[in-house]
């Protein structure tokens, strides 16, 4: 855990920071630098008791789990893969909303392949969610771990299907893929280190309340 006087909030650049910025502003928190342009990874704010740390989206739960950050903002996709150990997840912020879906090439007969008991090759960054989804359906899959650009995998012959996030559907369309099954709705959640919340409730609880009312106002 950090110094007793400062609360550390872990965020990722890009979409999560962009969509969190209005909530931070509504909670009275103004970053001293723009993380999109600054190379610094620890960013002070106008509040001496609040600082930001900028990490990869998939690393946010890890920083919070181990208390290197007290709070964080992470997508449900990332939280599901992490497993949530040591984390309290008090608030769905309703930002960075999308769906985790199974997608296949436009001409691929998914239903037929499944009916025949074929073993599908599925490329994804989301191994746990994919494994559980297909196991629940009784579909046999070989999972191939990727770190991004999942849409390329079927086009390049690496996989029959992908599990990825879909928002507008533009990326799927641009690559002649179609979404066939929803695995889960995804949005970003505020996460809190469980021990920090107990020990430093006086500092953290007011921040949770600020976020809660910021979300209600922006809803
Ligand atoms: P990492 O850098 O750790 O690999 P990433 O590249 O997936 O992560 P972002 O693209 O910034 O990081 O996504 C952060 C979060 O935003 C995701 O975990 C997900 O919850 C959400 N997200 C991803 N894609 C979309 C999308 N197209 N529309 C809305 N939300 C999305
Ligand atoms: C995400 C996701 C899809 C895309 C879906 O990628 O992995 O590729 O968004 O959004 P759409 O349905 O609106 O097209 P992102 O833009 O975050 O790129 P990344 O995977 O390289 O981070």
Short mmCIF file of C-alpha atoms and ligand atoms in Angstrom, two decimals:
data_model
loop_
_atom_site.label_atom_id
_atom_site.label_comp_id
_atom_site.label_asym_id
_atom_site.label_seq_id
_atom_site.Cartn_x
_atom_site.Cartn_y
_atom_site.Cartn_z
CA UNK A 1 0.00 0.00 0.00
CA UNK A 2 1.06 3.57 -0.60
CA UNK A 3 1.74 6.44 1.77
CA UNK A 4 -1.15 6.96 4.14
CA UNK A 5 -1.86 10.45 2.87
CA UNK A 6 -2.19 9.72 -0.85
CA UNK A 7 -4.70 7.66 -2.79
CA UNK A 8 -3.33 6.13 -5.99
CA UNK A 9 -5.69 5.48 -8.92
CA UNK A 10 -4.51 3.16 -11.72
CA UNK A 11 -5.74 3.98 -15.22
CA UNK A 12 -4.85 3.03 -18.79
CA UNK A 13 -4.31 5.53 -21.57
CA UNK A 14 -6.64 5.81 -24.52
CA UNK A 15 -10.27 4.83 -24.24
CA UNK A 16 -10.36 4.32 -20.46
CA UNK A 17 -8.59 7.60 -19.71
CA UNK A 18 -10.70 9.51 -22.27
CA UNK A 19 -13.96 8.18 -20.87
CA UNK A 20 -12.85 8.53 -17.24
CA UNK A 21 -11.77 12.17 -17.64
CA UNK A 22 -15.31 13.62 -17.31
CA UNK A 23 -15.92 11.46 -14.21
CA UNK A 24 -12.63 12.65 -12.68
CA UNK A 25 -13.60 16.25 -13.43
CA UNK A 26 -17.02 15.74 -11.85
CA UNK A 27 -15.28 14.26 -8.80
CA UNK A 28 -13.12 17.41 -8.61
CA UNK A 29 -9.92 15.68 -9.78
CA UNK A 30 -7.82 17.38 -12.49
CA UNK A 31 -4.66 15.58 -13.67
CA UNK A 32 -1.60 17.87 -13.68
CA UNK A 33 -0.54 16.42 -17.05
CA UNK A 34 -2.23 14.73 -19.95
CA UNK A 35 -1.20 11.05 -19.85
CA UNK A 36 -1.76 10.80 -23.61
CA UNK A 37 1.15 13.17 -24.26
CA UNK A 38 3.27 12.90 -21.12
CA UNK A 39 5.89 10.16 -20.79
CA UNK A 40 5.55 10.24 -17.01
CA UNK A 41 3.74 7.28 -15.53
CA UNK A 42 2.93 8.85 -12.17
CA UNK A 43 0.73 11.87 -12.61
CA UNK A 44 -0.13 14.30 -9.84
CA UNK A 45 -3.55 15.91 -9.67
CA UNK A 46 -4.89 19.20 -8.34
CA UNK A 47 -5.62 17.26 -5.13
CA UNK A 48 -2.53 16.62 -3.03
CA UNK A 49 -4.14 13.41 -1.74
CA UNK A 50 -4.84 11.86 -5.17
CA UNK A 51 -2.38 10.70 -7.85
CA UNK A 52 -2.71 8.62 -11.00
CA UNK A 53 -0.53 5.79 -12.24
CA UNK A 54 -0.71 4.96 -15.94
CA UNK A 55 -0.48 1.25 -16.78
CA UNK A 56 -1.56 -1.17 -19.50
CA UNK A 57 -5.31 -1.86 -19.39
CA UNK A 58 -4.73 -5.52 -18.56
CA UNK A 59 -2.31 -4.62 -15.74
CA UNK A 60 -4.75 -2.40 -13.81
CA UNK A 61 -6.22 -5.24 -11.64
CA UNK A 62 -2.72 -6.48 -10.79
CA UNK A 63 -1.61 -3.06 -9.49
CA UNK A 64 -4.73 -2.82 -7.39
CA UNK A 65 -4.63 -6.45 -6.17
CA UNK A 66 -1.13 -5.96 -4.73
CA UNK A 67 -1.90 -2.52 -3.31
CA UNK A 68 0.51 -0.66 -5.59
CA UNK A 69 -2.61 1.30 -6.47
CA UNK A 70 -5.56 1.70 -4.09
CA UNK A 71 -8.12 2.09 -6.83
CA UNK A 72 -8.29 1.41 -10.54
CA UNK A 73 -10.57 1.46 -13.53
CA UNK A 74 -10.73 -1.69 -15.62
CA UNK A 75 -13.03 -3.29 -18.16
CA UNK A 76 -15.09 -6.31 -17.16
CA UNK A 77 -13.22 -8.27 -19.84
CA UNK A 78 -9.92 -7.62 -18.09
CA UNK A 79 -11.39 -8.26 -14.63
CA UNK A 80 -12.86 -11.55 -15.73
CA UNK A 81 -9.48 -12.77 -16.99
CA UNK A 82 -7.76 -11.54 -13.83
CA UNK A 83 -10.24 -13.33 -11.61
CA UNK A 84 -10.78 -10.51 -9.11
CA UNK A 85 -8.62 -11.78 -6.22
CA UNK A 86 -8.14 -9.09 -3.57
CA UNK A 87 -10.43 -6.69 -5.38
CA UNK A 88 -13.62 -5.02 -4.33
CA UNK A 89 -15.73 -3.96 -7.34
CA UNK A 90 -18.20 -1.44 -6.00
CA UNK A 91 -19.21 0.49 -9.10
CA UNK A 92 -20.01 -0.09 -12.76
CA UNK A 93 -18.99 3.21 -14.37
CA UNK A 94 -20.95 2.46 -17.54
CA UNK A 95 -18.06 3.66 -19.72
CA UNK A 96 -16.09 1.84 -22.45
CA UNK A 97 -19.19 -0.24 -23.14
CA UNK A 98 -19.06 -3.06 -25.67
CA UNK A 99 -19.76 -6.80 -25.87
CA UNK A 100 -17.47 -9.79 -25.79
CA UNK A 101 -18.52 -11.92 -28.73
CA UNK A 102 -17.67 -14.96 -30.80
CA UNK A 103 -17.13 -14.06 -34.45
CA UNK A 104 -16.45 -16.13 -37.57
CA UNK A 105 -15.75 -15.39 -41.26
CA UNK A 106 -18.92 -14.44 -43.18
CA UNK A 107 -19.17 -17.74 -45.06
CA UNK A 108 -18.28 -20.05 -42.18
CA UNK A 109 -20.97 -22.56 -41.16
CA UNK A 110 -20.49 -22.35 -37.40
CA UNK A 111 -23.74 -24.13 -36.50
CA UNK A 112 -22.96 -26.97 -38.91
CA UNK A 113 -19.39 -27.31 -37.63
CA UNK A 114 -20.61 -27.45 -34.04
CA UNK A 115 -23.37 -29.92 -34.90
CA UNK A 116 -20.81 -32.25 -36.45
CA UNK A 117 -18.72 -32.03 -33.28
CA UNK A 118 -15.81 -30.37 -35.09
CA UNK A 119 -12.92 -29.13 -32.99
CA UNK A 120 -12.77 -25.37 -33.56
CA UNK A 121 -9.62 -23.29 -33.38
CA UNK A 122 -10.45 -20.08 -31.56
CA UNK A 123 -8.02 -17.16 -31.31
CA UNK A 124 -8.42 -14.74 -28.44
CA UNK A 125 -6.87 -12.58 -25.77
CA UNK A 126 -9.65 -13.78 -23.42
CA UNK A 127 -8.74 -17.38 -22.67
CA UNK A 128 -10.75 -17.81 -19.50
CA UNK A 129 -13.96 -16.32 -20.85
CA UNK A 130 -13.62 -18.28 -24.10
CA UNK A 131 -12.82 -21.56 -22.33
CA UNK A 132 -15.83 -21.23 -20.03
CA UNK A 133 -18.17 -20.13 -22.80
CA UNK A 134 -17.41 -23.07 -25.09
CA UNK A 135 -17.25 -25.58 -22.23
CA UNK A 136 -20.74 -24.52 -21.13
CA UNK A 137 -22.00 -25.13 -24.67
CA UNK A 138 -20.15 -28.44 -25.00
CA UNK A 139 -18.20 -27.16 -28.02
CA UNK A 140 -14.69 -28.56 -28.39
CA UNK A 141 -12.11 -25.84 -28.97
CA UNK A 142 -8.39 -25.37 -29.21
CA UNK A 143 -7.67 -21.90 -27.88
CA UNK A 144 -4.88 -19.82 -29.41
CA UNK A 145 -3.67 -16.93 -27.26
CA UNK A 146 -3.23 -13.58 -29.03
CA UNK A 147 -2.52 -10.12 -27.64
CA UNK A 148 -4.41 -8.02 -30.22
CA UNK A 149 -5.73 -7.77 -33.79
CA UNK A 150 -7.77 -10.93 -33.25
CA UNK A 151 -9.77 -10.16 -36.41
CA UNK A 152 -6.77 -11.11 -38.53
CA UNK A 153 -6.59 -14.68 -37.23
CA UNK A 154 -9.39 -16.25 -39.34
CA UNK A 155 -8.33 -14.27 -42.42
CA UNK A 156 -4.76 -15.49 -42.11
CA UNK A 157 -5.79 -19.11 -41.51
CA UNK A 158 -4.71 -19.13 -37.88
CA UNK A 159 -8.17 -19.83 -36.44
CA UNK A 160 -11.77 -20.70 -37.36
CA UNK A 161 -13.27 -18.20 -34.95
CA UNK A 162 -12.30 -15.41 -32.56
CA UNK A 163 -13.49 -14.13 -29.23
CA UNK A 164 -13.13 -10.36 -29.15
CA UNK A 165 -14.82 -7.14 -28.12
CA UNK A 166 -17.38 -5.58 -30.44
CA UNK A 167 -18.77 -2.10 -30.18
CA UNK A 168 -19.87 -0.55 -33.50
CA UNK A 169 -19.12 -3.76 -35.43
CA UNK A 170 -16.96 -1.75 -37.87
CA UNK A 171 -13.83 -3.82 -37.28
CA UNK A 172 -15.70 -7.07 -37.89
CA UNK A 173 -17.34 -5.71 -41.05
CA UNK A 174 -14.06 -4.34 -42.39
CA UNK A 175 -12.61 -7.84 -42.07
CA UNK A 176 -15.66 -9.75 -43.34
CA UNK A 177 -16.44 -11.37 -40.05
CA UNK A 178 -19.79 -11.70 -38.33
CA UNK A 179 -20.62 -11.90 -34.65
CA UNK A 180 -22.55 -15.03 -33.81
CA UNK A 181 -22.73 -15.29 -30.01
CA UNK A 182 -22.53 -12.87 -27.14
CA UNK A 183 -20.39 -14.00 -24.22
CA UNK A 184 -20.90 -11.03 -21.91
CA UNK A 185 -21.68 -7.34 -21.90
CA UNK A 186 -18.59 -5.31 -20.99
CA UNK A 187 -18.14 -1.93 -19.33
CA UNK A 188 -15.49 -0.44 -17.08
CA UNK A 189 -15.68 -0.80 -13.32
CA UNK A 190 -14.08 0.99 -10.43
CA UNK A 191 -11.98 -1.47 -8.46
CA UNK A 192 -10.54 -1.08 -4.99
CA UNK A 193 -7.87 -2.95 -3.05
CA UNK A 194 -9.83 -4.74 -0.31
CA UNK A 195 -7.22 -4.21 2.38
CA UNK A 196 -6.76 -0.53 1.49
CA UNK A 197 -10.49 0.03 1.75
CA UNK A 198 -10.52 -1.36 5.29
CA UNK A 199 -7.40 0.39 6.53
CA UNK A 200 -7.89 3.73 4.75
CA UNK A 201 -11.63 3.97 4.48
CA UNK A 202 -11.66 7.62 5.56
CA UNK A 203 -9.64 8.57 2.45
CA UNK A 204 -11.12 6.14 -0.04
CA UNK A 205 -14.84 6.15 0.83
CA UNK A 206 -15.37 9.85 -0.10
CA UNK A 207 -13.73 9.16 -3.47
CA UNK A 208 -16.06 6.23 -4.08
CA UNK A 209 -19.00 8.46 -3.29
CA UNK A 210 -17.70 11.17 -5.66
CA UNK A 211 -17.44 8.63 -8.46
CA UNK A 212 -20.88 7.28 -7.67
CA UNK A 213 -22.49 10.68 -7.93
CA UNK A 214 -20.43 11.53 -11.05
CA UNK A 215 -21.77 8.36 -12.70
CA UNK A 216 -25.34 9.18 -11.73
CA UNK A 217 -24.97 12.71 -13.11
CA UNK A 218 -23.45 11.49 -16.39
CA UNK A 219 -25.85 8.55 -16.84
P1 LIG B 1 -3.79 -3.81 -23.32
O1 LIG B 1 -3.04 -2.55 -23.65
O2 LIG B 1 -3.66 -4.19 -21.88
O3 LIG B 1 -3.58 -4.93 -24.28
P2 LIG B 1 -6.16 -2.84 -24.74
O4 LIG B 1 -5.30 -2.51 -25.89
O5 LIG B 1 -7.33 -3.78 -24.95
O6 LIG B 1 -5.33 -3.42 -23.48
P3 LIG B 1 -7.81 -0.54 -24.73
O7 LIG B 1 -8.01 -0.77 -26.20
O8 LIG B 1 -7.45 0.82 -24.24
O9 LIG B 1 -6.71 -1.51 -24.14
O10 LIG B 1 -9.15 -1.02 -24.04
C1 LIG B 1 -9.37 -0.81 -22.68
C2 LIG B 1 -10.71 -1.37 -22.30
O11 LIG B 1 -11.73 -0.68 -23.03
C3 LIG B 1 -10.92 -2.85 -22.61
O12 LIG B 1 -10.43 -3.66 -21.57
C4 LIG B 1 -12.44 -2.92 -22.76
O13 LIG B 1 -13.03 -3.06 -21.48
C5 LIG B 1 -12.80 -1.56 -23.36
N1 LIG B 1 -12.90 -1.61 -24.83
C6 LIG B 1 -12.07 -2.20 -25.70
N2 LIG B 1 -12.48 -2.04 -26.97
C7 LIG B 1 -13.61 -1.33 -26.90
C8 LIG B 1 -14.50 -0.82 -27.89
N3 LIG B 1 -14.31 -1.01 -29.18
N4 LIG B 1 -15.53 -0.07 -27.48
C9 LIG B 1 -15.74 0.16 -26.17
N5 LIG B 1 -14.93 -0.31 -25.19
C10 LIG B 1 -13.88 -1.04 -25.55
C1 LIG B 2 -11.20 -3.10 -29.91
C2 LIG B 2 -11.53 -4.58 -30.12
C3 LIG B 2 -11.99 -4.60 -31.56
C4 LIG B 2 -12.58 -3.21 -31.76
C5 LIG B 2 -14.06 -3.33 -31.83
O1 LIG B 2 -9.95 -2.85 -30.44
O2 LIG B 2 -10.41 -5.39 -29.87
O3 LIG B 2 -10.92 -4.82 -32.45
O4 LIG B 2 -12.22 -2.42 -30.62
O5 LIG B 2 -14.67 -2.08 -31.93
P1 LIG B 2 -15.75 -1.82 -33.09
O6 LIG B 2 -16.77 -2.89 -33.01
O7 LIG B 2 -16.32 -0.46 -32.74
O8 LIG B 2 -15.02 -1.80 -34.40
P2 LIG B 2 -9.20 -1.47 -30.16
O9 LIG B 2 -9.77 -0.39 -31.02
O10 LIG B 2 -9.20 -1.16 -28.70
O11 LIG B 2 -7.77 -1.82 -30.64
P3 LIG B 2 -6.73 -2.77 -29.85
O12 LIG B 2 -7.33 -4.15 -29.82
O13 LIG B 2 -5.52 -2.69 -30.73
O14 LIG B 2 -6.54 -2.19 -28.48
#
